[in-house]
Coordinates of C-alpha atoms in Angstrom, one line a residue:
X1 CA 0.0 0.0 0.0
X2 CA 1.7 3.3 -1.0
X3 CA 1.2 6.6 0.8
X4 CA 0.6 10.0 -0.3
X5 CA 3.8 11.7 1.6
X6 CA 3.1 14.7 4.4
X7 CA 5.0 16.4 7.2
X8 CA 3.6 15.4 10.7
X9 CA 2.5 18.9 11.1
X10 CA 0.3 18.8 7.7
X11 CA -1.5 15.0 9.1
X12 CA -2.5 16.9 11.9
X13 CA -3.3 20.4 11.1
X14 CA -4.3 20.7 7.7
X15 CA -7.6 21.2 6.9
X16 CA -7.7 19.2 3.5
X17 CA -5.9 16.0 5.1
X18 CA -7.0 13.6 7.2
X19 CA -5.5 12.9 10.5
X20 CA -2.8 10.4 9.3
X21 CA -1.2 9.9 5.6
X22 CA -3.8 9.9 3.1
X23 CA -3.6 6.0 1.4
X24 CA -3.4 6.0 -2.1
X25 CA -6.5 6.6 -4.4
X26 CA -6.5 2.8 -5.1
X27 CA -6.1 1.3 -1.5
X28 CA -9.1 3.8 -0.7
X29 CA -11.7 3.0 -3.3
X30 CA -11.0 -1.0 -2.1
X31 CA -11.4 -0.1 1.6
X32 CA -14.5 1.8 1.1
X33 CA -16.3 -1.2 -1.0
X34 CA -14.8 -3.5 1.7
X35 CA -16.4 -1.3 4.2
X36 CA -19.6 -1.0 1.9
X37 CA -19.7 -4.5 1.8
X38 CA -19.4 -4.9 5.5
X39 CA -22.2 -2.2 6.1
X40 CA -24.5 -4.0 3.9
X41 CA -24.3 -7.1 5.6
X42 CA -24.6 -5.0 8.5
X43 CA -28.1 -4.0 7.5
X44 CA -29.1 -7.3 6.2
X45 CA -28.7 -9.2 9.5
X46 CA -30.0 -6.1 10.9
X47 CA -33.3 -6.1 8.6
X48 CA -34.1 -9.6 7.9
X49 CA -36.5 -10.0 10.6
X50 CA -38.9 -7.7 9.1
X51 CA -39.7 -9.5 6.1
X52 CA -39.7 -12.3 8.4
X53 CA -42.2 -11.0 10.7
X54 CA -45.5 -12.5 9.6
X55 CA -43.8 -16.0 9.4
X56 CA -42.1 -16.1 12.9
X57 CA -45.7 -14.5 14.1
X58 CA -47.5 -17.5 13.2
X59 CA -45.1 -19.7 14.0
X60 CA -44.1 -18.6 17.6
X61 CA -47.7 -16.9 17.9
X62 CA -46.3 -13.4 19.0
X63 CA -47.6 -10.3 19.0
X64 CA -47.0 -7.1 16.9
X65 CA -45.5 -6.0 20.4
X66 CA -43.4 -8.3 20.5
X67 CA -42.6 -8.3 17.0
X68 CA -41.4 -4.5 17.8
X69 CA -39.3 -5.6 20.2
X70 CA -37.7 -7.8 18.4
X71 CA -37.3 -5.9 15.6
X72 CA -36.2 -2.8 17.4
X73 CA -36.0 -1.8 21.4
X74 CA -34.2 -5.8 21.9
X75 CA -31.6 -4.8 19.5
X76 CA -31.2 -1.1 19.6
X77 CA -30.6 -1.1 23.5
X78 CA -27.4 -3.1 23.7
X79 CA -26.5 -1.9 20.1
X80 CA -26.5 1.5 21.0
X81 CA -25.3 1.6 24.8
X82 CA -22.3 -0.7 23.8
X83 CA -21.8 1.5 21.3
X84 CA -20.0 4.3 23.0
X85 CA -17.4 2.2 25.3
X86 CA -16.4 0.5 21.7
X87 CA -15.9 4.1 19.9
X88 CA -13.5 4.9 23.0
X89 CA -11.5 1.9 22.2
X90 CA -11.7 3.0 18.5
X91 CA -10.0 6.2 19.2
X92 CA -6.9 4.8 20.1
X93 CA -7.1 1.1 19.2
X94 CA -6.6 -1.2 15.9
X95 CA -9.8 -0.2 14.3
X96 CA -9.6 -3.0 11.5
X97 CA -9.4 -5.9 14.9
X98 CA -12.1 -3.9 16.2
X99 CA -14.8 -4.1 13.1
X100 CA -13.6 -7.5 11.9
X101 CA -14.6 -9.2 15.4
X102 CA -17.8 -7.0 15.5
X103 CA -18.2 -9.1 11.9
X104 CA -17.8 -12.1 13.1
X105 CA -20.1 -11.8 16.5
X106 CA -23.1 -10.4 14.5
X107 CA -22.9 -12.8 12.2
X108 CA -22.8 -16.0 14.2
X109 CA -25.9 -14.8 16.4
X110 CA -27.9 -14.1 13.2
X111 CA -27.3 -17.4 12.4
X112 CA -28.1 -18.8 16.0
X113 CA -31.8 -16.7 15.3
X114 CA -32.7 -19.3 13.1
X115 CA -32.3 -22.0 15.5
X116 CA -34.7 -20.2 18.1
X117 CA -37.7 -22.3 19.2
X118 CA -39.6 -19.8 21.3
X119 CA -39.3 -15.6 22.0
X120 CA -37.2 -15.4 24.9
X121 CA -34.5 -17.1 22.8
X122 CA -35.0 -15.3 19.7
X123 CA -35.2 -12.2 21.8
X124 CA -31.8 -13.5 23.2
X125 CA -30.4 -14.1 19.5
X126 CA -31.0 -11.0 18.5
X127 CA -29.7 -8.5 21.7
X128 CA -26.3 -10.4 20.6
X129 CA -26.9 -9.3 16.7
X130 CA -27.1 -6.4 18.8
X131 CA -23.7 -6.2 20.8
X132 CA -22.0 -7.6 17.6
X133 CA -23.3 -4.7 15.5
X134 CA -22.4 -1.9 18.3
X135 CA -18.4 -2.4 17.1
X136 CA -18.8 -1.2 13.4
X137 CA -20.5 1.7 12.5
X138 CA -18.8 4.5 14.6
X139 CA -15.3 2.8 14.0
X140 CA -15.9 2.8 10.0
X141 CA -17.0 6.5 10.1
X142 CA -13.6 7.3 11.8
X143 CA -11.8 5.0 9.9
X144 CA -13.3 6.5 6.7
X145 CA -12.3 10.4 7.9
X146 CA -8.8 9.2 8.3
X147 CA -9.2 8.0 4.8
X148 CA -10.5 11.0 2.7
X149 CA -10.0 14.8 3.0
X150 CA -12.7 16.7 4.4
X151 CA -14.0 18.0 0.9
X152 CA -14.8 14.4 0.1
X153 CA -16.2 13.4 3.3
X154 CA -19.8 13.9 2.6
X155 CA -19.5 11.4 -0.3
X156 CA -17.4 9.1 1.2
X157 CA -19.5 8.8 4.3
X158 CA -22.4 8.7 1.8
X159 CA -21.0 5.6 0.1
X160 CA -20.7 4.0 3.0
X161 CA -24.3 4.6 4.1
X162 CA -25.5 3.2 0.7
X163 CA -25.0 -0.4 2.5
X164 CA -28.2 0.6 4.9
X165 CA -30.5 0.2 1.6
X166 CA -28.4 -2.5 -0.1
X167 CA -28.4 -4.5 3.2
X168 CA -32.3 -3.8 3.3
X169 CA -32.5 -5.1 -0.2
X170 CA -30.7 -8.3 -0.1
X171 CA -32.5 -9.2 3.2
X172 CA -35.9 -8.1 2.3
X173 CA -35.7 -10.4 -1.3
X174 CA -33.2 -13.2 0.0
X175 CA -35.0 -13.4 2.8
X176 CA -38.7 -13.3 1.4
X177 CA -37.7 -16.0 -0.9
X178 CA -35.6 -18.2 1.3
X179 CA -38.5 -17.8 3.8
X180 CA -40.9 -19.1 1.4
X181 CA -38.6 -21.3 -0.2
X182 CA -37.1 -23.4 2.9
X183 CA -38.5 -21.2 6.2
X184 CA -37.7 -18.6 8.4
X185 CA -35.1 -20.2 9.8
X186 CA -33.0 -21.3 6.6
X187 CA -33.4 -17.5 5.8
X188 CA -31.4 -16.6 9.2
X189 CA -29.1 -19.4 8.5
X190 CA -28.0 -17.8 4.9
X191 CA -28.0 -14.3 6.2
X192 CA -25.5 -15.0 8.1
X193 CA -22.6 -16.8 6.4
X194 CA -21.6 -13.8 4.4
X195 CA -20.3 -12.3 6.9
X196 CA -18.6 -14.9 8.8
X197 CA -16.9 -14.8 5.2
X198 CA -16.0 -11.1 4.9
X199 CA -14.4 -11.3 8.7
X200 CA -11.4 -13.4 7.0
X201 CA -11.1 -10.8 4.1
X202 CA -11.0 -7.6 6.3
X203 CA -8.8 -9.2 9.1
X204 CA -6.5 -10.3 6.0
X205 CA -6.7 -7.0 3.4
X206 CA -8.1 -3.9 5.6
X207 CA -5.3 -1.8 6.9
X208 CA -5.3 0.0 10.3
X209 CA -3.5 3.5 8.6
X210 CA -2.6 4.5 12.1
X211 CA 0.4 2.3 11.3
X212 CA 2.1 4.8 8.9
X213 CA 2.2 7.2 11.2
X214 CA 5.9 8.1 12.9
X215 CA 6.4 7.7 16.2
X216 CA 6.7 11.7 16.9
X217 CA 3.2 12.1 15.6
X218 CA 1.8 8.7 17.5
X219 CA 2.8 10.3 20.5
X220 CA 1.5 13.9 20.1
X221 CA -1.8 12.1 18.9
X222 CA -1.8 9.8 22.3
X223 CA -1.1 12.9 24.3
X224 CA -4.0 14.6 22.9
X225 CA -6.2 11.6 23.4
X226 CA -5.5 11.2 26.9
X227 CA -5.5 15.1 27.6
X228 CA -8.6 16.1 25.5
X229 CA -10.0 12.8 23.7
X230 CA -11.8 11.3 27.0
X231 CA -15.6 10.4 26.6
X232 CA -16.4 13.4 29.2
X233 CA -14.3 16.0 27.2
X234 CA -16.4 15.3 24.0
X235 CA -19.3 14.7 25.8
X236 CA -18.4 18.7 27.4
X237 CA -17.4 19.7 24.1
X238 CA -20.1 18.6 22.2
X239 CA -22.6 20.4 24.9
X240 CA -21.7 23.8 23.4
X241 CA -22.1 22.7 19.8
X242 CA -26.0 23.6 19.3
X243 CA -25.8 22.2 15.5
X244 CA -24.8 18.5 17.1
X245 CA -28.0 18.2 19.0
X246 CA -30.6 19.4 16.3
X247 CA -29.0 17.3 14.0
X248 CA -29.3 14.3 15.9
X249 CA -32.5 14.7 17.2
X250 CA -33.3 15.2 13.7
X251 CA -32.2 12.9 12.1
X252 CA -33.4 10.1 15.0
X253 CA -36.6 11.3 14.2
X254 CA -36.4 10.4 10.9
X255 CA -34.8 6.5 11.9
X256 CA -38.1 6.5 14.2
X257 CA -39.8 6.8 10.9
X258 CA -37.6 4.3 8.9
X259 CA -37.3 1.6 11.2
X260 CA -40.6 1.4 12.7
X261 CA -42.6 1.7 9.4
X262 CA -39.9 -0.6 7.7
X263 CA -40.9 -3.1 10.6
X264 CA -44.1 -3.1 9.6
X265 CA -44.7 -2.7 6.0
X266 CA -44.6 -6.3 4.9
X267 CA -47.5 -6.7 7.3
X268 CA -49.2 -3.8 5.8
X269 CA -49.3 -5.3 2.4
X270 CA -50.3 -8.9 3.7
X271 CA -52.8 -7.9 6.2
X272 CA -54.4 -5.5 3.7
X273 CA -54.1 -6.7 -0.2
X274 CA -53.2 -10.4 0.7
X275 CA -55.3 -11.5 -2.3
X276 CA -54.0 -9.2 -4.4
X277 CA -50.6 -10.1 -3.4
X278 CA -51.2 -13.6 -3.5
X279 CA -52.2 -12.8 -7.1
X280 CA -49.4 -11.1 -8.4
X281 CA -47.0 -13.4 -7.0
X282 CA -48.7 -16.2 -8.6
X283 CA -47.8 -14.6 -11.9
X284 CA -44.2 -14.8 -10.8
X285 CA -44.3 -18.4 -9.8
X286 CA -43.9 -16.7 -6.0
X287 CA -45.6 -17.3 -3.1
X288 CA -46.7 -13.7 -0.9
X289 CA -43.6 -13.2 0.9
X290 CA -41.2 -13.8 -1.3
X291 CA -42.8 -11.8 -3.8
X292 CA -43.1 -8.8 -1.5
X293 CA -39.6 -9.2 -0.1
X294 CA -38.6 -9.4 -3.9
X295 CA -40.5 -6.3 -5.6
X296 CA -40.0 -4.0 -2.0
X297 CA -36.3 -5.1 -1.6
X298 CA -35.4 -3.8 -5.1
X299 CA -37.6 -0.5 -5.0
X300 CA -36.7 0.5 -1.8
X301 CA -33.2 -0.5 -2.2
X302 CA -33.0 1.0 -5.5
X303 CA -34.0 4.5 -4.5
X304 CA -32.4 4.3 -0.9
X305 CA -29.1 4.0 -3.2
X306 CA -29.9 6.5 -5.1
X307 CA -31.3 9.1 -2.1
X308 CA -28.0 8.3 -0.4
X309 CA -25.3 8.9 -3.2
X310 CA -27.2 12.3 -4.1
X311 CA -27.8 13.4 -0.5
X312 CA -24.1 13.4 -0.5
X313 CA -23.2 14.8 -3.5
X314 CA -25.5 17.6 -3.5
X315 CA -24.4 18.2 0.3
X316 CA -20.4 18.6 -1.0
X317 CA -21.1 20.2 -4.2
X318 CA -23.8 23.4 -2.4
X319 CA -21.8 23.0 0.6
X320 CA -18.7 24.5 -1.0
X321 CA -20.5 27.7 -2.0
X322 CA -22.4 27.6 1.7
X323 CA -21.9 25.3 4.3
X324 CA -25.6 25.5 5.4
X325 CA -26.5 23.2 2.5
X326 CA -25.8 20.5 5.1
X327 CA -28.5 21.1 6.5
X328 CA -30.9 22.5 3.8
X329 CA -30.8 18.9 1.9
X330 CA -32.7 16.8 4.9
X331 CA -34.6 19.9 5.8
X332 CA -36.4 19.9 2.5
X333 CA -36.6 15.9 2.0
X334 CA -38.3 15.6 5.2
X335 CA -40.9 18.8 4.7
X336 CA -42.2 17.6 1.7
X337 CA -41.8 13.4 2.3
X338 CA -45.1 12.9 4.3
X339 CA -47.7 14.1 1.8
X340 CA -46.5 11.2 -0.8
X341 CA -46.7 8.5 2.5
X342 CA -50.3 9.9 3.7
X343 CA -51.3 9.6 -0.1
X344 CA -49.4 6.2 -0.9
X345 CA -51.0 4.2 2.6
X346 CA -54.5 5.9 1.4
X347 CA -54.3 3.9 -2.1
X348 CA -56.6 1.1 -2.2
X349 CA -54.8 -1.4 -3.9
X350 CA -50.9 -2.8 -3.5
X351 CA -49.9 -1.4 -7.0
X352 CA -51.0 1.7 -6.5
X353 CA -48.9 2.2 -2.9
X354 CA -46.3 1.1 -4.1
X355 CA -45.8 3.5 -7.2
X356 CA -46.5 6.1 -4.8
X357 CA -44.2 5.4 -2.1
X358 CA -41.2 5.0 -5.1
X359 CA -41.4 9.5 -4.1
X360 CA -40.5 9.1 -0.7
X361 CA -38.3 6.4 -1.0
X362 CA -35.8 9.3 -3.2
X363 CA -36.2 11.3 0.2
X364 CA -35.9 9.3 2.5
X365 CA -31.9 8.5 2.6
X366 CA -31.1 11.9 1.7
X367 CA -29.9 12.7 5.1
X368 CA -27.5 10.1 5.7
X369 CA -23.8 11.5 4.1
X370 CA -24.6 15.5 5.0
X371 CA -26.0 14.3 9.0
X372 CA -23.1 11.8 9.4
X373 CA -20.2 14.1 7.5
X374 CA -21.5 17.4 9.6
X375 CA -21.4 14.8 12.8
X376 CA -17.3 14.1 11.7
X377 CA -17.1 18.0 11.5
X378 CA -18.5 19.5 14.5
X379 CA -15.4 18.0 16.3
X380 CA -11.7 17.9 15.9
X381 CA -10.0 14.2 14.7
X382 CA -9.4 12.5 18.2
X383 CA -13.5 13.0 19.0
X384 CA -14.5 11.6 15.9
X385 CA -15.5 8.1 16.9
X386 CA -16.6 8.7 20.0
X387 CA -19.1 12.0 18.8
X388 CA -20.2 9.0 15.9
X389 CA -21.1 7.0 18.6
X390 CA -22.9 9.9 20.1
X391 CA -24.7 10.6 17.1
X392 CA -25.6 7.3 16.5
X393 CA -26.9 6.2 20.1
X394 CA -29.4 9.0 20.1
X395 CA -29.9 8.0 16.2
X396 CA -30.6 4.6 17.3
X397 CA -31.9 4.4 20.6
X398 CA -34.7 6.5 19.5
X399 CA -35.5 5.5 16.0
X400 CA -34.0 1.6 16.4
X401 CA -35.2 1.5 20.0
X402 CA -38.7 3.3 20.0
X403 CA -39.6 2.8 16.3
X404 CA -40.6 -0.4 15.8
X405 CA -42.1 -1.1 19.4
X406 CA -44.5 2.4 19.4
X407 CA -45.4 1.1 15.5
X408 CA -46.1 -2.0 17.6
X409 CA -48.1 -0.9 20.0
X410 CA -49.9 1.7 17.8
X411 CA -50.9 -1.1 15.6
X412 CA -52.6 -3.0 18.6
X413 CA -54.1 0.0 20.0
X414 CA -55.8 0.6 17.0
X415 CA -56.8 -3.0 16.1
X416 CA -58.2 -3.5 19.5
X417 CA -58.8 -0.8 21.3
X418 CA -60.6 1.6 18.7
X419 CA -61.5 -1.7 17.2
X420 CA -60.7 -1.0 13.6
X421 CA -59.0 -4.8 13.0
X422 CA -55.0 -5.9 12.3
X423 CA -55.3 -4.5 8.8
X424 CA -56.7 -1.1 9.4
X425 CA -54.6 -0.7 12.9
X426 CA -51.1 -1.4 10.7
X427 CA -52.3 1.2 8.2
X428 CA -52.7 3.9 10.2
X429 CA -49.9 3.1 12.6
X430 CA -48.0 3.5 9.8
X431 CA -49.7 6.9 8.5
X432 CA -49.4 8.6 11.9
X433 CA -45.5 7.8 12.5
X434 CA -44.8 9.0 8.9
X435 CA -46.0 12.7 9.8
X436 CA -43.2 13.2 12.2
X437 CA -41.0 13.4 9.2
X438 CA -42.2 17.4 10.1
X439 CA -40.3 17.6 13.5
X440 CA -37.2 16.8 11.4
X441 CA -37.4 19.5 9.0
X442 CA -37.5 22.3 11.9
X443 CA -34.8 20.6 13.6
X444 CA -32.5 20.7 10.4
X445 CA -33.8 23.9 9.8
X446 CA -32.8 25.1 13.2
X447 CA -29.2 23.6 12.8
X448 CA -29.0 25.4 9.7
X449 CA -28.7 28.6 11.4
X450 CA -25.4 27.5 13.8
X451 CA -23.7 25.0 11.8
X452 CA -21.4 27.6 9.7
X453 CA -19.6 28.6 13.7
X454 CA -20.0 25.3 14.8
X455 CA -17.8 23.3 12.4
X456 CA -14.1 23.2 13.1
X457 CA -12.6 20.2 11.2

């Protein structure tokens, strides 16, 4: 691996480098697909249980409660708790060791899901998808910033984020049609084997570029970290950074959205067109599942790559005339994203909500490369992981944690309570979450005012 030669004082003052050496341009396009790759499997064991919902429902006769636990609070708490101790060990530890066992943990428990008999252990199966998972995403996003300058780190970041709607793709259609194919179980069984494959490759070809560093800027870098870089010192310095927090809460407002209507939305299309669905699948040679996991998978992967590569690349390219396009991109996405959901749920057959829902589906990853590059920039280099970690526990715990299980509950309120049946309770869980996309906008909005004074690196 070659390396772009700098002084010690350019890696870590410059404003165009990253904190150490910048790798050449080939080593860095692999590491990002490697990483890409890794994030998509990421998502996949992440996602798979929602196309695999109404299976394991009948199955281990569960609840849509339940079925938001499992799908969200179960895996978000001990995902996103265990998240910040691992980012501290990311600021000043091997970074590759610390992903590449991550890899491995998640994927052997996704694979231990499908041999669950009853809820408490799938519940147990997945809070360890859950503890494997906490080790990669904050330690990619400061790996990646170490990688590219910060004129690219929108993009780059943006890339990387692409593997949420890949990983949703693959498990949604792989998964649908395994399901159908061999069972819920089998489905867990395959979802999980990739990665237990990409552990050897990233422990083998990934490179930890803290290596190339001399000793003379190794130790100013350590000094830093154990004079400024403590959890408490970017937890203090981060309290004055006003962008951080509306940012955050504004973009977990959005994940609330995502996940706990993503949870959901295979039931929506069973409980409400299943003859229709049944239908068109038969014209496939598919049976309900599969096809849905199939036709949803590709759309909304599809357009989640596309939303993410151009929230990114609109964010760098208006952010270099003014900075507050970082903000302005998710501001608008999530203004105008609800009137195409309230419209789309409203449709009364499966076709037509679907066409419709292709429009929010452009917005609705918009946010990830200017939210997670503006989250690498509100802080100097030896925060980053640790204010990613930040970012992404409030991120998760409140849209992993709480989506899913107040969809849940929403859903059986509804169906019970105001008596309206499983079909019509999904529907308008689903309708009612999506309007919060509105407390998003004003927060990006807000953080649109302070983010120019805020940024430092």
């Amino acid at each position: 691996m070659s390396i772009v030669s700098t002084s010690p004082e350019d890696v870590l003052e410059s404003e165009e480098t990253p904190l150490v050496p910048l790798v050449s341009d080939g080593f860095r396009r692999y590491a990002l697909v490697l990483l890409l790759a890794v994030y998509t499997v990421n998502f996949l064991d992440r996602q798979i249980v929602s196309i695999l919902a109404e299976p394991i429902k009948r199955d281990l006769k569960l609840s849509d409660t339940q079925l938001g636990l499992l799908t969200g609070l179960a895996f978000a708490i001990f995902y996103t708790v265990l998240g910040l101790p691992i980012a501290r060990l990311a600021e000043r530890k091997n970074r590759v060791t610390i992903i590449g066992v991550s890899l491995a943990l998640w994927s052997g428990f996704t694979v231990v899901c499908g041999l669950a008999s009853n809820f408490a252990q799938l519940l147990l199966a997945r809070i360890g998808v859950g503890v494997g998972e906490a080790g990669c995403t904050p330690t990619a996003h400061s790996l990646i910033s170490d990688y590219v300058p910060k004129s690219q780190r929108a993009s780059a970041l943006a890339f990387f984020s692409i593997g949420t709607p890949l990983g949703s793709l693959l498990g949604s259609s792989l998964g649908g049609v395994m399901a159908d194919t061999f069972g819920w179980r089998a489905a867990f069984l395959m979802a999980g084997l990739p990665g237990l494959v990409l552990t050897v490759i990233v422990f083998l070809t990934l490179r930890e570029p803290r290596k190339q560093l001399s000793e003379v800027v190794r130790a100013r870098i350590a000094e830093t970290q154990k004079t400024e870089g403590s959890f408490s010192a970017t937890l203090t310095y981060l309290a004055r950074k006003k962008t951080f927090w509306m940012v955050a809460f504004g973009a977990a407002t959005l994940a609330f959205i995502g996940y706990g209507n993503g949870a959901f939305v295979y039931s929506f299309y069973l409980r409400n067109h299943p003859q229709e669905v049944a239908e068109l699948a038969g014209h496939f040679g598919l049976k309900s599942v599969g096809f849905l996991g199939l036709v949803l998978g590709i759309l909304g992967g599809v357009m989640g790559v596309i939303s993410s590569w151009l929230g990114g690349v609109l964010a760098d390219r208006a952010g270099a005339r003014d900075i507050r396009a970082y903000m302005t991109v998710p501001a608008v996405a999530a203004l105008v994203s609800p009137v195409f959901a309230i419209f789309g749920y409203l449709q009364p057959t499966a076709i037509g909500t679907m066409l419709v829902m292709i429009l929010p589906g452009l917005l609705g990853s918009l946010w990830f490369g200017p939210v997670y590059a503006s989250g690498q920039s509100l802080v100097p280099p030896h925060m980053r992981a640790t204010a990613a970690s930040i970012l992404l526990f409030i991120i998760n715990l409140v849209g992993l944690g709480a989506g899913p299980l107040i969809v849940g509950v929403l859903s059986d309120l509804f169906a019970s309570d105001m008596g309206l049946g499983e079909a019509e309770g999904v529907r308008w869980a689903i309708i009612c979450t999506s309007c919060c996309t509105l407390i998003a906008a004003a927060l990006f909005w807000t953080a649109r005012k302070t983010i120019k004074e805020d940024l430092v690196s």
